[in-house]
Amino acid sequence: QQQVKQSPQSLIVQKGGISIINCAYENTAFDYFPWYQQFPGKGPALLIAIRPDVSEKKEGRFTISFNKSAKQFSLHIMDSQPGDSATYFCAAGMGGTSYGKLTFGQGTILTVHP
Amino acid sequence: DAGVIQSPRHEVTEMGQEVTLRCKPISGHDYLFWYRQTMMRGLELLIYFNNNVPIDDSGMPEDRFSAKMPNASFSTLKIQPSEPRDSAVYFCASSLSGRARYEQFFGPGTRLTVL
C-alpha cells in the first residue's frame, strides 16, 4: 500500500512534443504528490507538486494532472526541449507516523531529441 | 547557502572494509534523509531523522548499515563490513518541517563502489 507505481520506464520524445509520465498509488492517506527531476551526476530536485484538493497545477511548461478517484496523477511537459532530458520521479507523502517521508516511484528516463 | 554537502563524492573500497559517508544538511533544516539509488531498485529511503533523532530506519537493509546524527549539522552512514552489492549512489537530503516538509533538498551523492 506504500508503493507508488510509475510508467513508462523510459520515454523518447521529439523536440516540441508533449511528454507524459503517469503514476498510481493505493494508499488514500497520501496527501502530497511532488515530482522530482534528476540530471546525470546530480541529486533529484523538486520540480512541481500538487495536493489532492486540486485537479491540476501548472508551472510554465510543466503540468500535474491529479485524479483522486482513480488514485492516479501525471506529469505533462509541453513543448519538450532537449534540456528537459533527465530522469523524473513521482512521489507521495503523508502525515501521521510517516510525517515528512516521501515514497518515490521507480523513475522515468526522458530523452528529448533535437 | 551551499546546499546539502556530502563527502566523499566517490569511494572505491574492497569487500570487507568499513565505509563512512558524511552529510552536512542545509542550516536550519530539521529533517535529514539517507537514500540509496541503483538501477535495479531505484531510489530507496534507508533512514530519516527529525531533530537529530532517528524516526524510521525500516529501509536499512541489514545490521551492516548504521546511521548517526550527533548534531544538527552532521550525519554519517556507515557500512561495516561492505559488500559488492552495496555499490550504489548514496544521497543525503534535508528539509524543513511544516508545509515545506515534502520539499527535500538533495546533496550531490556519494558513488560507492565495493570491489
GROMACS .gro file of C-alpha atoms in nm, chain A residues 31-32 34 36 38 41-44 46 51 89 93-95 97-102 104 106, chain B residues 9 31 33 35 37 40-43 45 48 56 58 91 98-99 101-104 106-108:
model
   46
   31ASP     CA    1  -0.175   1.398   0.088
   32TYR     CA    2   0.107   1.546  -0.116
   34PRO     CA    3   0.562   1.603  -0.580
   36TYR     CA    4   1.138   1.545  -0.883
   38GLN     CA    5   1.727   1.442  -1.175
   41GLY     CA    6   2.551   1.311  -1.178
   42LYS     CA    7   2.317   1.524  -0.966
   43GLY     CA    8   2.071   1.466  -0.686
   44PRO     CA    9   1.696   1.488  -0.754
   46LEU     CA   10   1.177   1.931  -0.669
   51ARG     CA   11  -0.218   1.843  -0.313
   89PHE     CA   12   1.041   1.068  -1.023
   93GLY     CA   13   0.386   1.188   0.115
   94MET     CA   14   0.156   1.163   0.413
   95GLY     CA   15   0.128   1.281   0.770
   97THR     CA   16   0.379   0.842   1.173
   98SER     CA   17   0.524   0.895   0.824
   99TYR     CA   18   0.533   1.275   0.861
  100GLY     CA   19   0.799   1.415   0.628
  101LYS     CA   20   0.865   1.087   0.447
  102LEU     CA   21   0.829   1.053   0.069
  104PHE     CA   22   0.921   0.754  -0.469
  106GLN     CA   23   1.078   0.394  -0.996
  123ARG     CA   24   3.189   1.220  -0.379
  145TYR     CA   25   1.471   1.662   0.871
  147PHE     CA   26   1.718   1.159   0.493
  149TYR     CA   27   1.870   0.732   0.026
  151GLN     CA   28   1.992   0.472  -0.569
  154MET     CA   29   1.755  -0.217  -1.022
  155ARG     CA   30   1.586  -0.076  -0.712
  156GLY     CA   31   1.553   0.293  -0.793
  157LEU     CA   32   1.559   0.545  -0.509
  159LEU     CA   33   1.485   0.555   0.163
  162TYR     CA   34   1.547   0.954   0.828
  170ASP     CA   35   1.223   0.543   1.066
  172SER     CA   36   1.294   0.035   0.828
  205PHE     CA   37   2.215   1.054  -0.132
  212GLY     CA   38   0.563   2.211   0.842
  213ARG     CA   39   0.414   2.263   0.497
  215ARG     CA   40   0.849   1.924   0.475
  216TYR     CA   41   0.798   1.750   0.142
  217GLU     CA   42   1.046   1.968  -0.045
  218GLN     CA   43   1.359   1.768   0.011
  220PHE     CA   44   1.929   1.651  -0.214
  221GLY     CA   45   2.305   1.654  -0.199
  222PRO     CA   46   2.521   1.558  -0.499
   0.00000   0.00000   0.00000
